[in-house]
Amino acid sequence: MTELDHRVRGVDHAAFPTFDPAGTVRFYRDVLGFPVVHSICAAGWGPEDHPDFIHFFFDIGNDDRIAFFYYFGIEPFNQSGRGDSYAAFGPDVPEYFIRSRHLAIHVDSQEDLLEYRRRLDNSQWPVEMQIQHETIESIYTHDPNGYMVELTRAMRPVTPQEDLDANLTIDALLDVVDAPEPTFAKLLARKAELIVARAAQWEAAQAQESNA
Amino acid sequence: MTTLYVLDVPENTPLAKVASEDHAVTVGKIGPYFEISADAAIVIDRRATGCRHAVWYSSVAGVADGRITQHDKDALRVEPA
């Protein structure tokens, strides 16, 4: 449990390298409609071997931004076929692992999700998957740099019991990975113990809240 | 006694309902969880629950005194340890 007060205000920006600035601008600005909100033209910056670069930002809503670095005069480092502008992966790396790294951008409704689906499907980066997860629905594509981008909407609000469950999961996970050979079965067994240990406390807190 | 814990959220309620249709299975509540218990195996048919796959495969919160021997598109089976 943490007693640290929560002072952060979302994502200022997440930054990635690009070797295709034109495609990147077409994808984020012209297809998705994310405004360009900031750019830095940096010449002669850093150590001598540091190329001149452009650092540019798109508004992804909520005053959050996604940003890219374009470095002049360098060729892509990763040409192996799998991966993205940042990293390449060999044949031994499973696809699920490569896809685990992604940026998910929030929308408020299914109508909004389908609007972005329409914009992407009309572009050269059509939606690759549309999936209803447990409580969210998402569309996915890869941007011109090979980064996986998800747009997602909540199908219902998150409930207090889900927050409790998430904390139980993480506490159980920390216990299980602290011991040798962590497995999913061990996690479920540890969670069962924590459920029994903490249920009464949770019920009391809920009762107090509904009386307040 | 083998116990399966499932978080009580709207997506999971059909799972608890289907489990309760087996007379050898007891379904109660503990905190915000369904507590699904039996002396023998607990078997839940996925199609009977109508759960989407993403819900189905993430519905198990905990297992006490048992182990999952099947959790696929057909059924969830928890057997005594």
GROMACS .gro file of C-alpha atoms in nm:
model
  293
    1MET     CA    1   0.000   0.000   0.000
    2THR     CA    2   0.125   0.348  -0.077
    3GLU     CA    3   0.066   0.662   0.125
    4LEU     CA    4   0.239   0.883  -0.131
    5ASP     CA    5   0.018   1.161  -0.259
    6HIS     CA    6  -0.055   1.148  -0.629
    7ARG     CA    7   0.064   1.469  -0.795
    8VAL     CA    8   0.103   1.368  -1.158
    9ARG     CA    9  -0.125   1.482  -1.439
   10GLY     CA   10  -0.110   1.227  -1.716
   11VAL     CA   11   0.133   1.188  -2.002
   12ASP     CA   12   0.322   1.503  -2.094
   13HIS     CA   13   0.466   1.324  -2.394
   14ALA     CA   14   0.586   0.984  -2.506
   15ALA     CA   15   0.871   1.011  -2.757
   16PHE     CA   16   0.992   0.777  -3.030
   17PRO     CA   17   1.244   0.794  -3.313
   18THR     CA   18   1.121   0.806  -3.672
   19PHE     CA   19   1.293   0.750  -4.004
   20ASP     CA   20   0.976   0.843  -4.191
   21PRO     CA   21   0.871   1.192  -4.078
   22ALA     CA   22   0.645   1.242  -4.381
   23GLY     CA   23   0.455   0.920  -4.313
   24THR     CA   24   0.441   1.003  -3.945
   25VAL     CA   25   0.284   1.344  -4.013
   26ARG     CA   26   0.037   1.191  -4.261
   27PHE     CA   27  -0.065   0.925  -4.011
   28TYR     CA   28  -0.104   1.135  -3.698
   29ARG     CA   29  -0.202   1.474  -3.841
   30ASP     CA   30  -0.374   1.402  -4.172
   31VAL     CA   31  -0.538   1.065  -4.105
   32LEU     CA   32  -0.611   1.073  -3.732
   33GLY     CA   33  -0.646   1.450  -3.709
   34PHE     CA   34  -0.406   1.500  -3.418
   35PRO     CA   35  -0.286   1.862  -3.437
   36VAL     CA   36   0.084   1.945  -3.448
   37VAL     CA   37   0.138   2.146  -3.132
   38HIS     CA   38   0.509   2.191  -3.087
   39SER     CA   39   0.837   2.133  -3.262
   40ILE     CA   40   1.202   2.188  -3.186
   41CYS     CA   41   1.464   2.236  -3.456
   42ALA     CA   42   1.793   2.148  -3.295
   43ALA     CA   43   2.125   2.203  -3.469
   44GLY     CA   44   2.469   2.156  -3.322
   45TRP     CA   45   2.322   2.007  -3.006
   46GLY     CA   46   2.506   1.766  -2.778
   47PRO     CA   47   2.832   1.586  -2.849
   48GLU     CA   48   2.996   1.623  -3.186
   49ASP     CA   49   2.852   1.306  -3.338
   50HIS     CA   50   2.497   1.409  -3.250
   51PRO     CA   51   2.305   1.474  -3.572
   52ASP     CA   52   2.085   1.775  -3.622
   53PHE     CA   53   1.728   1.679  -3.548
   54ILE     CA   54   1.364   1.780  -3.542
   55HIS     CA   55   1.158   1.692  -3.235
   56PHE     CA   56   0.789   1.728  -3.312
   57PHE     CA   57   0.472   1.678  -3.113
   58PHE     CA   58   0.110   1.585  -3.179
   59ASP     CA   59  -0.179   1.656  -2.943
   60ILE     CA   60  -0.341   1.325  -2.840
   61GLY     CA   61  -0.609   1.490  -2.628
   62ASN     CA   62  -0.622   1.585  -2.263
   63ASP     CA   63  -0.314   1.807  -2.325
   64ASP     CA   64  -0.109   1.488  -2.362
   65ARG     CA   65   0.126   1.454  -2.658
   66ILE     CA   66   0.306   1.197  -2.868
   67ALA     CA   67   0.643   1.315  -2.998
   68PHE     CA   68   0.898   1.200  -3.251
   69PHE     CA   69   1.265   1.258  -3.318
   70TYR     CA   70   1.383   1.280  -3.676
   71TYR     CA   71   1.762   1.280  -3.706
   72PHE     CA   72   1.911   1.407  -4.029
   73GLY     CA   73   2.155   1.187  -4.214
   74ILE     CA   74   2.112   0.856  -4.037
   75GLU     CA   75   1.985   0.533  -4.185
   76PRO     CA   76   1.748   0.299  -4.002
   77PHE     CA   77   1.936   0.074  -3.761
   78ASN     CA   78   1.686  -0.207  -3.769
   79GLN     CA   79   1.614  -0.354  -4.109
   80SER     CA   80   1.550  -0.713  -4.007
   81GLY     CA   81   1.183  -0.710  -4.097
   82ARG     CA   82   1.026  -0.747  -3.753
   83GLY     CA   83   1.001  -0.473  -3.499
   84ASP     CA   84   0.985  -0.097  -3.536
   85SER     CA   85   1.205   0.208  -3.583
   86TYR     CA   86   1.330   0.170  -3.232
   87ALA     CA   87   1.412  -0.198  -3.206
   88ALA     CA   88   1.443  -0.513  -3.416
   89PHE     CA   89   1.364  -0.862  -3.299
   90GLY     CA   90   1.513  -1.191  -3.412
   91PRO     CA   91   1.317  -1.500  -3.513
   92ASP     CA   92   1.339  -1.640  -3.161
   93VAL     CA   93   1.127  -1.355  -3.020
   94PRO     CA   94   0.756  -1.446  -3.016
   95GLU     CA   95   0.501  -1.216  -3.177
   96TYR     CA   96   0.306  -1.161  -2.853
   97PHE     CA   97   0.622  -1.021  -2.696
   98ILE     CA   98   0.682  -0.781  -2.983
   99ARG     CA   99   0.320  -0.665  -2.968
  100SER     CA  100   0.328  -0.611  -2.593
  101ARG     CA  101   0.479  -0.265  -2.636
  102HIS     CA  102   0.216  -0.024  -2.762
  103LEU     CA  103   0.056   0.312  -2.702
  104ALA     CA  104  -0.316   0.315  -2.623
  105ILE     CA  105  -0.507   0.639  -2.669
  106HIS     CA  106  -0.840   0.686  -2.493
  107VAL     CA  107  -1.171   0.782  -2.654
  108ASP     CA  108  -1.498   0.842  -2.470
  109SER     CA  109  -1.747   0.638  -2.670
  110GLN     CA  110  -1.797   0.367  -2.928
  111GLU     CA  111  -1.905   0.636  -3.171
  112ASP     CA  112  -1.566   0.802  -3.132
  113LEU     CA  113  -1.386   0.469  -3.163
  114LEU     CA  114  -1.567   0.394  -3.487
  115GLU     CA  115  -1.487   0.742  -3.618
  116TYR     CA  116  -1.115   0.669  -3.576
  117ARG     CA  117  -1.173   0.327  -3.730
  118ARG     CA  118  -1.328   0.503  -4.032
  119ARG     CA  119  -1.033   0.743  -4.061
  120LEU     CA  120  -0.779   0.462  -4.043
  121ASP     CA  121  -0.967   0.231  -4.277
  122ASN     CA  122  -0.969   0.510  -4.536
  123SER     CA  123  -0.592   0.544  -4.511
  124GLN     CA  124  -0.296   0.326  -4.593
  125TRP     CA  125  -0.291   0.216  -4.226
  126PRO     CA  126  -0.625   0.032  -4.187
  127VAL     CA  127  -0.737  -0.117  -3.857
  128GLU     CA  128  -0.579  -0.459  -3.811
  129MET     CA  129  -0.789  -0.574  -3.516
  130GLN     CA  130  -1.101  -0.462  -3.331
  131ILE     CA  131  -1.139  -0.645  -3.002
  132GLN     CA  132  -1.370  -0.632  -2.701
  133HIS     CA  133  -1.152  -0.713  -2.402
  134GLU     CA  134  -1.290  -0.761  -2.050
  135THR     CA  135  -1.432  -0.412  -2.013
  136ILE     CA  136  -1.275  -0.215  -2.296
  137GLU     CA  137  -1.307  -0.218  -2.674
  138SER     CA  138  -1.003  -0.139  -2.886
  139ILE     CA  139  -0.884  -0.094  -3.240
  140TYR     CA  140  -0.524  -0.148  -3.339
  141THR     CA  141  -0.292  -0.058  -3.620
  142HIS     CA  142   0.077   0.003  -3.675
  143ASP     CA  143   0.195   0.355  -3.753
  144PRO     CA  144   0.445   0.426  -4.036
  145ASN     CA  145   0.731   0.355  -3.794
  146GLY     CA  146   0.599   0.012  -3.701
  147TYR     CA  147   0.481   0.123  -3.357
  148MET     CA  148   0.162  -0.044  -3.247
  149VAL     CA  149  -0.111   0.210  -3.176
  150GLU     CA  150  -0.435   0.127  -2.997
  151LEU     CA  151  -0.744   0.342  -2.959
  152THR     CA  152  -0.967   0.225  -2.678
  153ARG     CA  153  -1.294   0.305  -2.503
  154ALA     CA  154  -1.435   0.181  -2.173
  155MET     CA  155  -1.752  -0.029  -2.209
  156ARG     CA  156  -1.844   0.064  -1.851
  157PRO     CA  157  -1.680   0.254  -1.564
  158VAL     CA  158  -1.425   0.071  -1.350
  159THR     CA  159  -1.577  -0.033  -1.016
  160PRO     CA  160  -1.415  -0.011  -0.669
  161GLN     CA  161  -1.403  -0.390  -0.648
  162GLU     CA  162  -1.187  -0.398  -0.961
  163ASP     CA  163  -0.940  -0.163  -0.796
  164LEU     CA  164  -0.932  -0.390  -0.493
  165ASP     CA  165  -0.882  -0.693  -0.717
  166ALA     CA  166  -0.599  -0.521  -0.903
  167ASN     CA  167  -0.423  -0.451  -0.575
  168LEU     CA  168  -0.470  -0.809  -0.459
  169THR     CA  169  -0.327  -0.929  -0.789
  170ILE     CA  170  -0.020  -0.712  -0.759
  171ASP     CA  171   0.042  -0.803  -0.395
  172ALA     CA  172   0.006  -1.172  -0.485
  173LEU     CA  173   0.234  -1.126  -0.785
  174LEU     CA  174   0.507  -0.965  -0.575
  175ASP     CA  175   0.487  -1.253  -0.328
  176VAL     CA  176   0.502  -1.513  -0.605
  177VAL     CA  177   0.788  -1.359  -0.802
  178ASP     CA  178   0.981  -1.320  -0.478
  179ALA     CA  179   0.987  -1.700  -0.449
  180PRO     CA  180   1.148  -1.947  -0.692
  181GLU     CA  181   0.967  -2.058  -1.008
  182PRO     CA  182   0.666  -1.825  -1.018
  183THR     CA  183   0.362  -1.975  -1.192
  184PHE     CA  184   0.009  -1.863  -1.269
  185ALA     CA  185  -0.127  -2.139  -1.041
  186LYS     CA  186   0.082  -2.008  -0.750
  187LEU     CA  187  -0.050  -1.658  -0.815
  188LEU     CA  188  -0.413  -1.780  -0.801
  189ALA     CA  189  -0.344  -1.971  -0.478
  190ARG     CA  190  -0.183  -1.665  -0.317
  191LYS     CA  191  -0.468  -1.444  -0.437
  192ALA     CA  192  -0.719  -1.683  -0.279
  193GLU     CA  193  -0.540  -1.637   0.055
  194LEU     CA  194  -0.543  -1.258   0.020
  195ILE     CA  195  -0.913  -1.258  -0.075
  196VAL     CA  196  -0.998  -1.446   0.244
  197ALA     CA  197  -0.766  -1.228   0.451
  198ARG     CA  198  -0.895  -0.894   0.322
  199ALA     CA  199  -1.263  -0.950   0.239
  200ALA     CA  200  -1.394  -0.853   0.583
  201GLN     CA  201  -1.187  -0.535   0.585
  202TRP     CA  202  -1.321  -0.442   0.241
  203GLU     CA  203  -1.681  -0.512   0.341
  204ALA     CA  204  -1.642  -0.293   0.650
  205ALA     CA  205  -1.494  -0.010   0.444
  206GLN     CA  206  -1.777  -0.035   0.190
  207ALA     CA  207  -2.039  -0.031   0.466
  208GLN     CA  208  -1.877   0.273   0.625
  209GLU     CA  209  -1.869   0.449   0.288
  210SER     CA  210  -2.237   0.382   0.215
  211ASN     CA  211  -2.331   0.510   0.565
  212ALA     CA  212  -2.125   0.824   0.525
  213MET     CA  213  -1.312  -2.825  -0.016
  214THR     CA  214  -1.198  -2.664  -0.339
  215THR     CA  215  -1.281  -2.297  -0.382
  216LEU     CA  216  -1.280  -2.080  -0.691
  217TYR     CA  217  -1.295  -1.703  -0.649
  218VAL     CA  218  -1.447  -1.484  -0.922
  219LEU     CA  219  -1.476  -1.105  -0.896
  220ASP     CA  220  -1.838  -0.988  -0.883
  221VAL     CA  221  -1.857  -0.762  -1.189
  222PRO     CA  222  -2.140  -0.766  -1.445
  223GLU     CA  223  -1.942  -0.965  -1.702
  224ASN     CA  224  -1.877  -1.246  -1.452
  225THR     CA  225  -2.223  -1.293  -1.303
  226PRO     CA  226  -2.332  -1.554  -1.564
  227LEU     CA  227  -2.031  -1.762  -1.462
  228ALA     CA  228  -2.145  -1.773  -1.100
  229LYS     CA  229  -2.500  -1.847  -1.210
  230VAL     CA  230  -2.397  -2.140  -1.429
  231ALA     CA  231  -2.175  -2.274  -1.150
  232SER     CA  232  -2.466  -2.261  -0.904
  233GLU     CA  233  -2.677  -2.487  -1.126
  234ASP     CA  234  -2.461  -2.781  -1.015
  235HIS     CA  235  -2.615  -2.899  -0.685
  236ALA     CA  236  -2.277  -3.019  -0.561
  237VAL     CA  237  -2.147  -2.662  -0.589
  238THR     CA  238  -2.208  -2.383  -0.338
  239VAL     CA  239  -2.193  -2.021  -0.451
  240GLY     CA  240  -2.156  -1.756  -0.182
  241LYS     CA  241  -1.995  -1.416  -0.149
  242ILE     CA  242  -1.678  -1.304   0.023
  243GLY     CA  243  -1.598  -0.936  -0.005
  244PRO     CA  244  -1.650  -0.839  -0.369
  245TYR     CA  245  -1.594  -1.196  -0.489
  246PHE     CA  246  -1.812  -1.494  -0.566
  247GLU     CA  247  -1.691  -1.790  -0.360
  248ILE     CA  248  -1.763  -2.104  -0.560
  249SER     CA  249  -1.695  -2.420  -0.358
  250ALA     CA  250  -1.731  -2.796  -0.394
  251ASP     CA  251  -1.590  -3.117  -0.248
  252ALA     CA  252  -1.533  -3.258  -0.597
  253ALA     CA  253  -1.446  -3.086  -0.923
  254ILE     CA  254  -1.605  -2.753  -1.020
  255VAL     CA  255  -1.691  -2.751  -1.391
  256ILE     CA  256  -1.834  -2.448  -1.574
  257ASP     CA  257  -1.943  -2.466  -1.938
  258ARG     CA  258  -1.831  -2.155  -2.128
  259ARG     CA  259  -2.111  -2.151  -2.381
  260ALA     CA  260  -2.370  -2.172  -2.105
  261THR     CA  261  -2.219  -1.857  -1.953
  262GLY     CA  262  -2.225  -1.666  -2.282
  263CYS     CA  263  -1.899  -1.499  -2.176
  264ARG     CA  264  -1.681  -1.343  -2.444
  265HIS     CA  265  -1.336  -1.498  -2.465
  266ALA     CA  266  -1.156  -1.201  -2.308
  267VAL     CA  267  -1.393  -1.216  -2.010
  268TRP     CA  268  -1.382  -1.594  -1.989
  269TYR     CA  269  -1.004  -1.620  -1.984
  270SER     CA  270  -0.958  -1.350  -1.722
  271SER     CA  271  -1.243  -1.442  -1.489
  272VAL     CA  272  -1.053  -1.646  -1.231
  273ALA     CA  273  -0.939  -1.438  -0.934
  274GLY     CA  274  -0.814  -1.715  -0.707
  275VAL     CA  275  -0.811  -2.088  -0.642
  276ALA     CA  276  -0.784  -2.240  -0.293
  277ASP     CA  277  -0.714  -2.609  -0.232
  278GLY     CA  278  -0.744  -2.694  -0.597
  279ARG     CA  279  -0.589  -2.663  -0.937
  280ILE     CA  280  -0.719  -2.565  -1.277
  281THR     CA  281  -0.705  -2.869  -1.504
  282GLN     CA  282  -0.897  -2.716  -1.793
  283HIS     CA  283  -0.956  -2.356  -1.898
  284ASP     CA  284  -1.026  -2.344  -2.269
  285LYS     CA  285  -1.303  -2.236  -2.503
  286ASP     CA  286  -1.523  -2.522  -2.381
  287ALA     CA  287  -1.499  -2.524  -2.004
  288LEU     CA  288  -1.329  -2.425  -1.682
  289ARG     CA  289  -1.250  -2.720  -1.457
  290VAL     CA  290  -1.104  -2.685  -1.109
  291GLU     CA  291  -1.017  -3.007  -0.930
  292PRO     CA  292  -0.922  -3.074  -0.570
  293ALA     CA  293  -0.549  -3.040  -0.516
   0.00000   0.00000   0.00000
